[in-house]
mmCIF file of C-alpha atoms and ligand atoms in Angstrom:
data_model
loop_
_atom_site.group_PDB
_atom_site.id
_atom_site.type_symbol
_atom_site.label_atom_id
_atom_site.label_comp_id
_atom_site.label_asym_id
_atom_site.label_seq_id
_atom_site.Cartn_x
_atom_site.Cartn_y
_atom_site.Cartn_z
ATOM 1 C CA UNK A 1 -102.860 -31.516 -127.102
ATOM 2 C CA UNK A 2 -103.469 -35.308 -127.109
ATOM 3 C CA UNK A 3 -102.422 -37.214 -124.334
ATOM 4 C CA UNK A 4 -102.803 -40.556 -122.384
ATOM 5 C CA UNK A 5 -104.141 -39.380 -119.235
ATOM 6 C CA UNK A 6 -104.212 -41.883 -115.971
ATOM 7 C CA UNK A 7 -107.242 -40.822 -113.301
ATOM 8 C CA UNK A 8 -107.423 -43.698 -111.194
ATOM 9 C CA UNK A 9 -104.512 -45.359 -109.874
ATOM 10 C CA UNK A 10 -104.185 -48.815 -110.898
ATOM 11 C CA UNK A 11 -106.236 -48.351 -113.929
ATOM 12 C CA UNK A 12 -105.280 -47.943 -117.691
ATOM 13 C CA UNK A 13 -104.600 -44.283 -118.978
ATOM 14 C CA UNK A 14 -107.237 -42.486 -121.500
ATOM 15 C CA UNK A 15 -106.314 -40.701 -124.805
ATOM 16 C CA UNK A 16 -108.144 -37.612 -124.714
ATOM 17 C CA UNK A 17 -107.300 -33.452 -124.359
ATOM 18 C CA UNK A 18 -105.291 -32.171 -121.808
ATOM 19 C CA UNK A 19 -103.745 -28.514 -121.048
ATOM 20 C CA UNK A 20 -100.196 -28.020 -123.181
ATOM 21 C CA UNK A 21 -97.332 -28.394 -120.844
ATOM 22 C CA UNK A 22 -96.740 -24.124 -120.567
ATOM 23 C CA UNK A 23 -93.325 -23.107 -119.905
ATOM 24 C CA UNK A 24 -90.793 -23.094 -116.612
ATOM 25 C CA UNK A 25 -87.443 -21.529 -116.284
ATOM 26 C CA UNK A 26 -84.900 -24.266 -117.015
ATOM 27 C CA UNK A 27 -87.522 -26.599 -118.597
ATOM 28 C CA UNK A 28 -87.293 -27.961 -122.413
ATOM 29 C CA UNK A 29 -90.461 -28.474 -124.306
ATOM 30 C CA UNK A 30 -90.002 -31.397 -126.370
ATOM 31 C CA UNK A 31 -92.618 -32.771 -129.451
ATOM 32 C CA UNK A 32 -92.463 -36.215 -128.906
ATOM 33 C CA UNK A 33 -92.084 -38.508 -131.605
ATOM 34 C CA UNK A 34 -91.609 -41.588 -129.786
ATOM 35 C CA UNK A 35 -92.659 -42.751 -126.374
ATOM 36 C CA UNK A 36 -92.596 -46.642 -124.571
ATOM 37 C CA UNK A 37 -94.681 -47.950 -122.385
ATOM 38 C CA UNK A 38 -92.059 -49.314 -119.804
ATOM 39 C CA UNK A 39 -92.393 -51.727 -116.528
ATOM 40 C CA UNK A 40 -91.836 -48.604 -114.320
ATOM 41 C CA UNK A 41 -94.522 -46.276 -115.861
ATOM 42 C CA UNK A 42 -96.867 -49.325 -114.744
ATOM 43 C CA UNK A 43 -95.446 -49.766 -111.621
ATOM 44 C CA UNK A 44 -95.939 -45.730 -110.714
ATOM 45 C CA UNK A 45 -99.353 -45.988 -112.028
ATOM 46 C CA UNK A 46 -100.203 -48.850 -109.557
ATOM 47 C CA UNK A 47 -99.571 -46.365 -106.569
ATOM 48 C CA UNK A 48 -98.076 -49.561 -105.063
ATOM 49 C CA UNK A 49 -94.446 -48.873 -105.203
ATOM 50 C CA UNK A 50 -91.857 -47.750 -102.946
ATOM 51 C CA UNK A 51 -91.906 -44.150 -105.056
ATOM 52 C CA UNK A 52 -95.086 -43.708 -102.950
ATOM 53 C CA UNK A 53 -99.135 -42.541 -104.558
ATOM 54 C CA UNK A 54 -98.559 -40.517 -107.798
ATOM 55 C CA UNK A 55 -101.309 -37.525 -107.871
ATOM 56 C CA UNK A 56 -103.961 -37.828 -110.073
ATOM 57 C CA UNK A 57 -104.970 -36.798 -113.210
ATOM 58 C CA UNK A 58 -101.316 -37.191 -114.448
ATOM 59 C CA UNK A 59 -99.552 -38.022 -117.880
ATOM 60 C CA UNK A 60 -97.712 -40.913 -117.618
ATOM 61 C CA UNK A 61 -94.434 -41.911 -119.183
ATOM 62 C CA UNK A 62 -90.940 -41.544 -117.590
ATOM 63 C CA UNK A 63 -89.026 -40.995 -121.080
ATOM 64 C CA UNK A 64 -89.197 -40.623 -124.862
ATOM 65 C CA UNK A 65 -87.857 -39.434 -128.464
ATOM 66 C CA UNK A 66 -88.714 -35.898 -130.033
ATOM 67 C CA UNK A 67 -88.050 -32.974 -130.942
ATOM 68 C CA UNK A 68 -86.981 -29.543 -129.168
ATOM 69 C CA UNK A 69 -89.332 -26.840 -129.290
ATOM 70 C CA UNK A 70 -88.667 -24.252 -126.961
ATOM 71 C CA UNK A 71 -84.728 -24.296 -124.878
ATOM 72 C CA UNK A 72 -83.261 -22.417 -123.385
ATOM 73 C CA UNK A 73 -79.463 -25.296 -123.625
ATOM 74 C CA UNK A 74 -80.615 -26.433 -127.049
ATOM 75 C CA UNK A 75 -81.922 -25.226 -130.700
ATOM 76 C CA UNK A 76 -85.016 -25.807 -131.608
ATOM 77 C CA UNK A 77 -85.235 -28.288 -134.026
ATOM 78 C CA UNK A 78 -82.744 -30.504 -131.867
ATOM 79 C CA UNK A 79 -83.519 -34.369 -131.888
ATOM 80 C CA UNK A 80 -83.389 -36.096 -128.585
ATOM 81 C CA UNK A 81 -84.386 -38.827 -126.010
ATOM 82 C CA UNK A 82 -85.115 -37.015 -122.554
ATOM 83 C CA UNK A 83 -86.261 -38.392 -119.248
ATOM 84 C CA UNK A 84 -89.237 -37.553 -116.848
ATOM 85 C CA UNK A 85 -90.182 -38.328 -113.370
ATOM 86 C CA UNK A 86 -94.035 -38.764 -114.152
ATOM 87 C CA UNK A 87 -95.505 -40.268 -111.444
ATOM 88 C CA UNK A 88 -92.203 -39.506 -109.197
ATOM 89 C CA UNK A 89 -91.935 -36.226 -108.800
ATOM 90 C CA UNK A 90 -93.684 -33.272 -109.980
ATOM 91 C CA UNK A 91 -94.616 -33.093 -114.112
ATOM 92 C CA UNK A 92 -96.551 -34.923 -116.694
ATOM 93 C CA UNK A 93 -94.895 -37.634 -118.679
ATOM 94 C CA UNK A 94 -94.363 -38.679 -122.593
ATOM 95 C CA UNK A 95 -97.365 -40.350 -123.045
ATOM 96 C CA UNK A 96 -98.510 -37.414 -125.370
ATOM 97 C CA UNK A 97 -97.962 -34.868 -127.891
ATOM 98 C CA UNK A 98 -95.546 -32.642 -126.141
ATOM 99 C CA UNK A 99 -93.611 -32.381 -122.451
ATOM 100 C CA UNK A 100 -91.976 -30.041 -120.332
ATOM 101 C CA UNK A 101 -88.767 -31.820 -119.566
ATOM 102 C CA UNK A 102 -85.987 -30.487 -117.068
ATOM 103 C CA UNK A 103 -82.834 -29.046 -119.378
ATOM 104 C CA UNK A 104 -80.784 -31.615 -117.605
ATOM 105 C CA UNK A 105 -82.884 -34.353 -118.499
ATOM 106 C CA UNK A 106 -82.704 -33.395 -122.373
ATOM 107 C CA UNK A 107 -79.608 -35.890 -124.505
ATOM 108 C CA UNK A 108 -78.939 -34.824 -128.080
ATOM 109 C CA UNK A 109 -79.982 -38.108 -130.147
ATOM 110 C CA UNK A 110 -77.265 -39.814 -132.212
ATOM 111 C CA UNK A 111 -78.783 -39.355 -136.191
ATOM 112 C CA UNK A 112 -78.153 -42.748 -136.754
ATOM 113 C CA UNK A 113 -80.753 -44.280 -134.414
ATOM 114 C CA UNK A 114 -84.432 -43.817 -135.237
ATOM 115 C CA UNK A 115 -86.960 -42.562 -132.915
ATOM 116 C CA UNK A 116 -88.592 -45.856 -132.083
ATOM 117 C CA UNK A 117 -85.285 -47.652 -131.726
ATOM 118 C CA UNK A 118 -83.904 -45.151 -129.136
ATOM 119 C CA UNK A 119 -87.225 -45.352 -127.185
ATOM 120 C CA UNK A 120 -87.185 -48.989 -127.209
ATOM 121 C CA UNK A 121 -83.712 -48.717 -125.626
ATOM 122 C CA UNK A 122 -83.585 -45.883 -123.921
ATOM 123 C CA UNK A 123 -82.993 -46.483 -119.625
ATOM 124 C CA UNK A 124 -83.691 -49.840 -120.535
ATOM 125 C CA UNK A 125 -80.727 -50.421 -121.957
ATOM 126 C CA UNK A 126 -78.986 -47.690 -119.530
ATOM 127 C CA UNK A 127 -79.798 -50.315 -116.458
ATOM 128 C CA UNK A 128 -78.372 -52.772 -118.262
ATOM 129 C CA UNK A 129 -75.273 -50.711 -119.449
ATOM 130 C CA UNK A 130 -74.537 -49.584 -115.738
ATOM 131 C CA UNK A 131 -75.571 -52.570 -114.558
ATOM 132 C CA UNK A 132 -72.487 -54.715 -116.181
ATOM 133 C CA UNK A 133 -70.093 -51.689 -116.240
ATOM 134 C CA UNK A 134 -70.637 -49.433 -113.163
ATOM 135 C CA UNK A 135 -71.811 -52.130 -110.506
ATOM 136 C CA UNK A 136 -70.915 -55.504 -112.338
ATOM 137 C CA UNK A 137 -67.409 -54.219 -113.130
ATOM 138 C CA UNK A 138 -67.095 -56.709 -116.016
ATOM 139 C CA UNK A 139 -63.795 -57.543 -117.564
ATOM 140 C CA UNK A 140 -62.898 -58.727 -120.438
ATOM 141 C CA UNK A 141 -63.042 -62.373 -121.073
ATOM 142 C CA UNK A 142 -65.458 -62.784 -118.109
ATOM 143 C CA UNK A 143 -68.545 -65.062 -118.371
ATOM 144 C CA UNK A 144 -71.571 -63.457 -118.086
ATOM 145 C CA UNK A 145 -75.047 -64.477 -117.099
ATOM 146 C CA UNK A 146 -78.343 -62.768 -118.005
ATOM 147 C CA UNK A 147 -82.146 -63.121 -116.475
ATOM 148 C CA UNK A 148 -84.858 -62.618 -117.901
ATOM 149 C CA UNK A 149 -82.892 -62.218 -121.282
ATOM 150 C CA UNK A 150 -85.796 -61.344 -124.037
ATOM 151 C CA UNK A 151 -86.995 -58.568 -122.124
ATOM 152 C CA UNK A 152 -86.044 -55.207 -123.026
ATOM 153 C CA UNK A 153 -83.171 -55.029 -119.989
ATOM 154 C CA UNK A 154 -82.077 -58.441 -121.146
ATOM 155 C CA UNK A 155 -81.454 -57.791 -124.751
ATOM 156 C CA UNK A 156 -79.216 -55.079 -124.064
ATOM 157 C CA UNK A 157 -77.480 -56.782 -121.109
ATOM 158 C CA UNK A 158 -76.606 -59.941 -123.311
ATOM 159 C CA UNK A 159 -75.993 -57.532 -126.298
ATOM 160 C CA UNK A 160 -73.914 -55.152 -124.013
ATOM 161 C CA UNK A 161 -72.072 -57.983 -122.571
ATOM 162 C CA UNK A 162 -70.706 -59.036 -126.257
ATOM 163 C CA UNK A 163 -69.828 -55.329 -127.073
ATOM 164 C CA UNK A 164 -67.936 -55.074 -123.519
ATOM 165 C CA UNK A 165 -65.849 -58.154 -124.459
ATOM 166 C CA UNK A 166 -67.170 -60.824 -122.033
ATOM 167 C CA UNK A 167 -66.305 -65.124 -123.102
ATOM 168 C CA UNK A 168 -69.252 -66.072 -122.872
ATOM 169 C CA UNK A 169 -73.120 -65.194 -122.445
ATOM 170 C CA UNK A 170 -75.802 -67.114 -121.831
ATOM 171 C CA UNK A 171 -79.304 -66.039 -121.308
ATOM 172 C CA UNK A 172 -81.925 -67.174 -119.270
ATOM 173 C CA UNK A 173 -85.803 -66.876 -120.953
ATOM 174 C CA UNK A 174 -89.203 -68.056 -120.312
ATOM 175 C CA UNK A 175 -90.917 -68.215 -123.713
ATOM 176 C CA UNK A 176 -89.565 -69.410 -127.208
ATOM 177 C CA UNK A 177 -90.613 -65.983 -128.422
ATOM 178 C CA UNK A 178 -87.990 -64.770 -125.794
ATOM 179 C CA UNK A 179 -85.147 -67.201 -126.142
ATOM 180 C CA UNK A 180 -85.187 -66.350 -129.671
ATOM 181 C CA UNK A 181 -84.797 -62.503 -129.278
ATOM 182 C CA UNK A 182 -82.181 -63.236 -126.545
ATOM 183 C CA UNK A 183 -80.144 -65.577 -129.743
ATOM 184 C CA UNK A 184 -81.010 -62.491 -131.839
ATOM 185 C CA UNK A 185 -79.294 -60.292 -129.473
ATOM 186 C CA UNK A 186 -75.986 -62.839 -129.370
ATOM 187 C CA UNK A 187 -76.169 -64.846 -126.466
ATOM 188 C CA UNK A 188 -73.695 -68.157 -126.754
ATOM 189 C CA UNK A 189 -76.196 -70.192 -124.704
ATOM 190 C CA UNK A 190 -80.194 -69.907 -124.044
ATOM 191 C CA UNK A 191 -81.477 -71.509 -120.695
ATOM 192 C CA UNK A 192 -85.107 -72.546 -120.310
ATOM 193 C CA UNK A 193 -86.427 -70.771 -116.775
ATOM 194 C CA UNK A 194 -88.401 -74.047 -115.737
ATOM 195 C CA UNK A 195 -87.863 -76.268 -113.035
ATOM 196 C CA UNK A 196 -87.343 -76.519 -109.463
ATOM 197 C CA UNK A 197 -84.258 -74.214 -108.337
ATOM 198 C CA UNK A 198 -82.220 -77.334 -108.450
ATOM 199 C CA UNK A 199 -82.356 -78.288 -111.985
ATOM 200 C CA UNK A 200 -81.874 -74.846 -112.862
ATOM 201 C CA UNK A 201 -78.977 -74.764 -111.103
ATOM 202 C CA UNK A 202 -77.633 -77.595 -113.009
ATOM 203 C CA UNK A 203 -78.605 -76.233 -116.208
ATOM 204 C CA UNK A 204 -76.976 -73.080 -116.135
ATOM 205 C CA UNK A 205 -73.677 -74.842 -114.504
ATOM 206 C CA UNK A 206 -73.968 -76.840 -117.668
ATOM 207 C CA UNK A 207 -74.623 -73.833 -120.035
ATOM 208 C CA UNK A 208 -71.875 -71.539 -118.479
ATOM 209 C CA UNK A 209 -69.247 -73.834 -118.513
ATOM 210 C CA UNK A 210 -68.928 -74.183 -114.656
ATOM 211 C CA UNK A 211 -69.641 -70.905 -112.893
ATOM 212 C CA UNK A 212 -70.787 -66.963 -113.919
ATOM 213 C CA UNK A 213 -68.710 -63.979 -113.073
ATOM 214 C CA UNK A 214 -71.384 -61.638 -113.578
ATOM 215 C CA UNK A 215 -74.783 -62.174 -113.115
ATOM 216 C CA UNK A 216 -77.527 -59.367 -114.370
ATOM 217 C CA UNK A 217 -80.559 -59.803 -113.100
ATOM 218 C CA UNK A 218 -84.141 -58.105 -113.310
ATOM 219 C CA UNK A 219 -86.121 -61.020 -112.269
ATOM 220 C CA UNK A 220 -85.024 -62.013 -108.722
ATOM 221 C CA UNK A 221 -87.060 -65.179 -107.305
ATOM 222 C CA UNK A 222 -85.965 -68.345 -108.101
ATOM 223 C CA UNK A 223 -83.530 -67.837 -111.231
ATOM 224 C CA UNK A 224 -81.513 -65.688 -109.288
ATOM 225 C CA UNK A 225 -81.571 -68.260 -106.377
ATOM 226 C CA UNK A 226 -79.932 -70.295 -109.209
ATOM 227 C CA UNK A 227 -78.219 -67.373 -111.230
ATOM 228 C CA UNK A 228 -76.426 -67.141 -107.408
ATOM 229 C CA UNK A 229 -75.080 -70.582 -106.856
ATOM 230 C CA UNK A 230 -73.355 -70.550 -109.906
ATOM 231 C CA UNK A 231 -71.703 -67.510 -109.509
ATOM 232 C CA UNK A 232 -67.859 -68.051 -109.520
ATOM 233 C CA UNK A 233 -65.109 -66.727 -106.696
ATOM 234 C CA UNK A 234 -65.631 -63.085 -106.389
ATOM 235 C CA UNK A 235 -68.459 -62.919 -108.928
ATOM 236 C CA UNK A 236 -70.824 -60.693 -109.131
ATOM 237 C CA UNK A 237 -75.126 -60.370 -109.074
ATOM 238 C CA UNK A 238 -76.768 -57.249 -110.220
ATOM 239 C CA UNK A 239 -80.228 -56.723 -109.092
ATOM 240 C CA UNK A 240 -82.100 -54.425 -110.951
ATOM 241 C CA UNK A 241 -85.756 -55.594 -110.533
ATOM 242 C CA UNK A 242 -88.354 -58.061 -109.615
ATOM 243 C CA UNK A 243 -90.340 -59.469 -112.207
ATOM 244 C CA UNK A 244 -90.640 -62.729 -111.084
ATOM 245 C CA UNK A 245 -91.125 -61.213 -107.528
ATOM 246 C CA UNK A 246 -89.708 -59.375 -104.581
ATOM 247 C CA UNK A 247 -87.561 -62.091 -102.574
ATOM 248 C CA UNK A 248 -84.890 -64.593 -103.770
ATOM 249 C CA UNK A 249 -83.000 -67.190 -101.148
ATOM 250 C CA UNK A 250 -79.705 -66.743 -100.809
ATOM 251 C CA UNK A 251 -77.144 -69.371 -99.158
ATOM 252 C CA UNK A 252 -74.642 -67.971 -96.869
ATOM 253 C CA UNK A 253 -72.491 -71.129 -97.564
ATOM 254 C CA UNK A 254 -72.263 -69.673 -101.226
ATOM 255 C CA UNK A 255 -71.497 -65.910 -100.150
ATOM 256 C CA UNK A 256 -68.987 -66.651 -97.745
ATOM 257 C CA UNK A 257 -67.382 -69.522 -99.944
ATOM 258 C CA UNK A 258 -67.094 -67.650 -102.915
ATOM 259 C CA UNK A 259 -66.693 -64.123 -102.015
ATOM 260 C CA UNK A 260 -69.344 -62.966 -104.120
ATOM 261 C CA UNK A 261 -71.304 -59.656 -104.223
ATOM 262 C CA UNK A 262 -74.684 -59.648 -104.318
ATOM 263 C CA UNK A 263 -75.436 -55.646 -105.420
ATOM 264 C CA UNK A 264 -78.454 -53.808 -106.274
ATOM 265 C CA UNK A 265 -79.165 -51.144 -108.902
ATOM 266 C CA UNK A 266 -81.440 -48.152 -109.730
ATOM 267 C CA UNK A 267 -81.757 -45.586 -112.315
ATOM 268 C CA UNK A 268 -83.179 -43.670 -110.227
ATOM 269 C CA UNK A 269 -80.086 -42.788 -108.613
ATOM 270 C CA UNK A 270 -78.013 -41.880 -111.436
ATOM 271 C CA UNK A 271 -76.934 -38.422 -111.584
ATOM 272 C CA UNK A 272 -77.228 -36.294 -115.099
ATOM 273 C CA UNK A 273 -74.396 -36.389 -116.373
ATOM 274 C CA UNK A 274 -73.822 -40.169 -115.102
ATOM 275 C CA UNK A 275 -77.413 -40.622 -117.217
ATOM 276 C CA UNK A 276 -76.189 -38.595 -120.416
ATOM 277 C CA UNK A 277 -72.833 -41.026 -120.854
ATOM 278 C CA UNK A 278 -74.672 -43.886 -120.433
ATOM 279 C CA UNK A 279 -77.296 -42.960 -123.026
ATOM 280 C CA UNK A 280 -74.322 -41.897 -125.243
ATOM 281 C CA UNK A 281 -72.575 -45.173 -124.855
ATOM 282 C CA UNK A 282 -75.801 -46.913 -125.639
ATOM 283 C CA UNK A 283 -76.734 -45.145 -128.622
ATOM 284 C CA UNK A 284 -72.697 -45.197 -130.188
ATOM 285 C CA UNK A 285 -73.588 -48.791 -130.443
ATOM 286 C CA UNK A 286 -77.283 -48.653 -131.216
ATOM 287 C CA UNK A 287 -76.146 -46.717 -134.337
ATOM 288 C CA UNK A 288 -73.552 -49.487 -135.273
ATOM 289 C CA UNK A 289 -76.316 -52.050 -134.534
ATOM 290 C CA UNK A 290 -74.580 -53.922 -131.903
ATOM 291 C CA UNK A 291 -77.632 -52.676 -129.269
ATOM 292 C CA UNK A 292 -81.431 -53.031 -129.702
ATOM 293 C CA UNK A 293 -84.221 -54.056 -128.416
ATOM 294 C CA UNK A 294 -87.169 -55.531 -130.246
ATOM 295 C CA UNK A 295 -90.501 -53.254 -130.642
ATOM 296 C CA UNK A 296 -93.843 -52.561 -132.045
ATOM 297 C CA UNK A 297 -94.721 -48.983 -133.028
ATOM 298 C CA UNK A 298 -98.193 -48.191 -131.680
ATOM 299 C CA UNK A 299 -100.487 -45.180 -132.433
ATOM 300 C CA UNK A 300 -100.795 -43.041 -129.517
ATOM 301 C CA UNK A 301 -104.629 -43.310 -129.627
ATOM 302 C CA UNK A 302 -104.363 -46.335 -128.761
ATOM 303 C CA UNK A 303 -102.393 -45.763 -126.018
ATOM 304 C CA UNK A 304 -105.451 -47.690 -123.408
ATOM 305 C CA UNK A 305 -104.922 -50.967 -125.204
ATOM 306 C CA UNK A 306 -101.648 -50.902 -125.752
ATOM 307 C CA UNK A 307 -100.937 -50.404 -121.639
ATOM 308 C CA UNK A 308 -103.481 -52.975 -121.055
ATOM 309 C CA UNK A 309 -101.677 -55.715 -123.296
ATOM 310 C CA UNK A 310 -98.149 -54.484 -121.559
ATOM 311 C CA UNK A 311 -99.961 -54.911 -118.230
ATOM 312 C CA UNK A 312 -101.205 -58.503 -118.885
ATOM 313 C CA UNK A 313 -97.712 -59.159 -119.388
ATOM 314 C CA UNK A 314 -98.645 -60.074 -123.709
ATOM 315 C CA UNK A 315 -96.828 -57.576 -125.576
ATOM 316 C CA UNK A 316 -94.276 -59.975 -126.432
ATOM 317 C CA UNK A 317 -91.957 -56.927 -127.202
ATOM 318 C CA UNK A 318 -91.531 -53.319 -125.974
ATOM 319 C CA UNK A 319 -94.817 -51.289 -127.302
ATOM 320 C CA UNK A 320 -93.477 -47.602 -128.505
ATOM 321 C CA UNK A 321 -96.230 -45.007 -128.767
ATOM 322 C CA UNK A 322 -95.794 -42.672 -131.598
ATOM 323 C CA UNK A 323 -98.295 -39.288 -131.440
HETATM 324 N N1 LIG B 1 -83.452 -50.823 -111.643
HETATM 325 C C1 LIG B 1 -83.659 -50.126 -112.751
HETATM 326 O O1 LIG B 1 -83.173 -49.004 -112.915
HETATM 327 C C2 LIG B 1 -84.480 -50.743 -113.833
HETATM 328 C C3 LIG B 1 -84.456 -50.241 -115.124
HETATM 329 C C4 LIG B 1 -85.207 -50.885 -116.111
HETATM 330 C C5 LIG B 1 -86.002 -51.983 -115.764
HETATM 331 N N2 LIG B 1 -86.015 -52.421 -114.475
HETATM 332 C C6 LIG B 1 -86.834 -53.576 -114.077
HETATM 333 O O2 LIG B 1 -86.347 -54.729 -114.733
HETATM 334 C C7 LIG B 1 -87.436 -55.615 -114.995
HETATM 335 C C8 LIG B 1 -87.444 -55.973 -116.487
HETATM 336 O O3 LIG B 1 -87.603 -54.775 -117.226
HETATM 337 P P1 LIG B 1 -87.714 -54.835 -118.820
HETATM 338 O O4 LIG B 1 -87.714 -53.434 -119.270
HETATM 339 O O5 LIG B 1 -86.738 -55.790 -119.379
HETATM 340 O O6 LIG B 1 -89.183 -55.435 -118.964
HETATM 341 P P2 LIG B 1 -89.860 -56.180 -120.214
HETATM 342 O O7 LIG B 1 -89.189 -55.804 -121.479
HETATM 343 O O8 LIG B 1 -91.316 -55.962 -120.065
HETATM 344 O O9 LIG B 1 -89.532 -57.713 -119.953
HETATM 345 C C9 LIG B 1 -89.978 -58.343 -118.784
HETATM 346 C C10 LIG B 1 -88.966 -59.413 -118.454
HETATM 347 O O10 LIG B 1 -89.318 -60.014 -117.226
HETATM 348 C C11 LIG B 1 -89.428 -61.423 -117.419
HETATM 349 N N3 LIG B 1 -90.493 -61.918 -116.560
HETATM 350 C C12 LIG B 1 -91.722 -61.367 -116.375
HETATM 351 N N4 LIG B 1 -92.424 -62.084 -115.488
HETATM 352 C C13 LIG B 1 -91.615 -63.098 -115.097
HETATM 353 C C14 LIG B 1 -91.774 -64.184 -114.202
HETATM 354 N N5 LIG B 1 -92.912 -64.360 -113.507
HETATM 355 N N6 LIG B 1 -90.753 -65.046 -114.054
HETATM 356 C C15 LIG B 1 -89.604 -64.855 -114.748
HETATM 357 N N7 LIG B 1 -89.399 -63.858 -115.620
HETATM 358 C C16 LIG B 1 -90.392 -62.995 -115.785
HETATM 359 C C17 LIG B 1 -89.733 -61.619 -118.885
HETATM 360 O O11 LIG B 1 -89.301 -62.899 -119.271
HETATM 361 P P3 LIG B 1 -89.646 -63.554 -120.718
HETATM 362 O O12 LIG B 1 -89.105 -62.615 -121.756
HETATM 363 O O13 LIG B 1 -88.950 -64.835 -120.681
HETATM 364 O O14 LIG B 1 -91.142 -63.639 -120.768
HETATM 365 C C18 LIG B 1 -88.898 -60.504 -119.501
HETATM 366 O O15 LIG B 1 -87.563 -60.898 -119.641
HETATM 367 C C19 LIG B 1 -88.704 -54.888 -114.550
HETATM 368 O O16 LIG B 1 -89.032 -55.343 -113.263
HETATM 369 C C20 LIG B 1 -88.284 -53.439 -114.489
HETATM 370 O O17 LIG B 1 -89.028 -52.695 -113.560
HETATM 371 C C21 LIG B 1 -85.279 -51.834 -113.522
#
């Protein structure tokens, strides 16, 4: 089969042959139809992270859209999203024409989301699902704040947010490209991230109407320096990456104050079934078209460039490889 195959750690991933997936007791094999390239796959491939020095050669890609081939739990013929630990564990990933996927990891795909629409979402939007329910424990009414809001994560979260009946949303972007998609995706309010931590501060004050209850946040650094201050008596921050780097300054004055929490969150520690809800929840509303997140189907031979542009940080919106 075709695949996109990483050798070197830190480099891009080559389209070219590799050995079918085979078969193993408990173990779907799914034809993918749709794949992303995602922040994490990236981050694996780096052999940087705290998930420790993926072995090489290995197919990258820690989810995707197909179809079932060979199952044991499902019929063949089944369409679904699945999951992979490529890079994590043991197993090649969905960066290619078919994958061995654990039964467990296999979810039944609603009919009324297409393939590249439930990749695009896919644990994206799951972090940003658990991160307002499960750890941000919104309420109705509640004003919510969202990071890095034109990224995949932030789409959903100030989409999410809406569906979940929060006041008010506002969204926090870099680019015009991204505050638009964050408008797109219903946000009340669209903060520029520029500025010293100060002005931001101000500016979101200004934009939320005095303070945040919940905070979702997969940028860190300085806007969540900001995203903190703001955050109103036992409000709540939900950490759920980095992008803008790996430490943020938090006052005590405003943690003791305010009672707030400041929380962190991981897919990775989501249990099956835990995973299979959210996905559900997600794609209930994907089909309505309350949740999406803006992509760009690419060819899976072009896989190299594709990961290249992703790395460089220009795709602009999330890439989807289709085999
Ligand atoms: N904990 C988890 O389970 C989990 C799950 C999914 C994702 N994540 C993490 O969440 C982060 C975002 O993921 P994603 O899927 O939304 O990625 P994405 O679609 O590629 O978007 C990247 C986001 O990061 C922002 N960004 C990038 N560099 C930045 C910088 N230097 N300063 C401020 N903002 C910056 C972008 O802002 P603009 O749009 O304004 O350019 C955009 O909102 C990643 O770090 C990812 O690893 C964690």
């Amino acid at each position: 089969m075709r695949a996109a195959v990483l050798d070197t750690l830190g480099e891009e991933p080559v389209v070219r042959d590799h050995p079918e997936p085979g078969e193993a007791a408990g173990h779907t094999l799914v034809s993918v139809t749709a794949a992303p390239i995602v922040p994490l796959d990236q981050l694996v491939a780096s052999g940087t992270s705290y998930f420790g020095r993926p072995v090489t050669p290995y197919v990258p890609g820690t989810q995707g859209v197909g179809v079932v081939a060979r199952s044991d739990v499902l019929p063949a013929g089944t369409r679904v999203f699945f999951a992979t630990s490529a890079g994590i564990g043991a197993g090649n990933g969905s960066l290619a024409q078919r994958c061995l996927v654990p039964d467990d990891a296999v979810v039944p795909l609603d009919p009324g989301v297409p393939d590249a629409a439930a990749a695009a979402l896919g644990m994206s939007a799951v972090a940003a699902w658990m991160a307002l329910t499960e750890r941000g424990r919104l309420q109705p009414g509640e004003r919510v704040l969202v990071l890095g809001a034109g990224g995949a994560v932030g789409q959903v979260a100030v989409a999410a947010a809406k569906v979940l009946g929060a006041g008010r949303v506002v969204a926090v972007c870099r680019s015009a490209a991204a505050q638009e998609r964050a408008r797109r995706a219903g946000a009340d309010a669209v903060v520029l991230l520029a500025g010293d931590v100060d002005e931001l501060t101000a500016r979101l004050r200004d934009a939320c109407g005095s303070s945040a209850d919940v905070v979702v946040d997969p940028v860190f650094g300085v806007a969540a320096t900001a995203a903190c201050r703001v955050l109103a008596d036992r409000g709540r921050l939900v950490n759920l990456g980095g992008a803008a780097g790996d430490l943020a300054e938090f006052s005590s004055a405003v943690l003791r104050s305010r009672t707030v929490d400041v929380l962190g969150y991981t897919n990775a520690a989501l249990r099956p079934g835990q995973r299979r809800q959210a996905l559900e929840a997600v794609f209930r509303h994907a089909r309505t078209g309350r949740l999406a997140v803006a992509h760009e189907q690419v060819p899976l031979a072009d896989a190299r460039a594709a990961w290249r542009r992703q790395a460089a940080g220009q795709a602009g919106v999330r890439l989807v490889l289709t085999p």
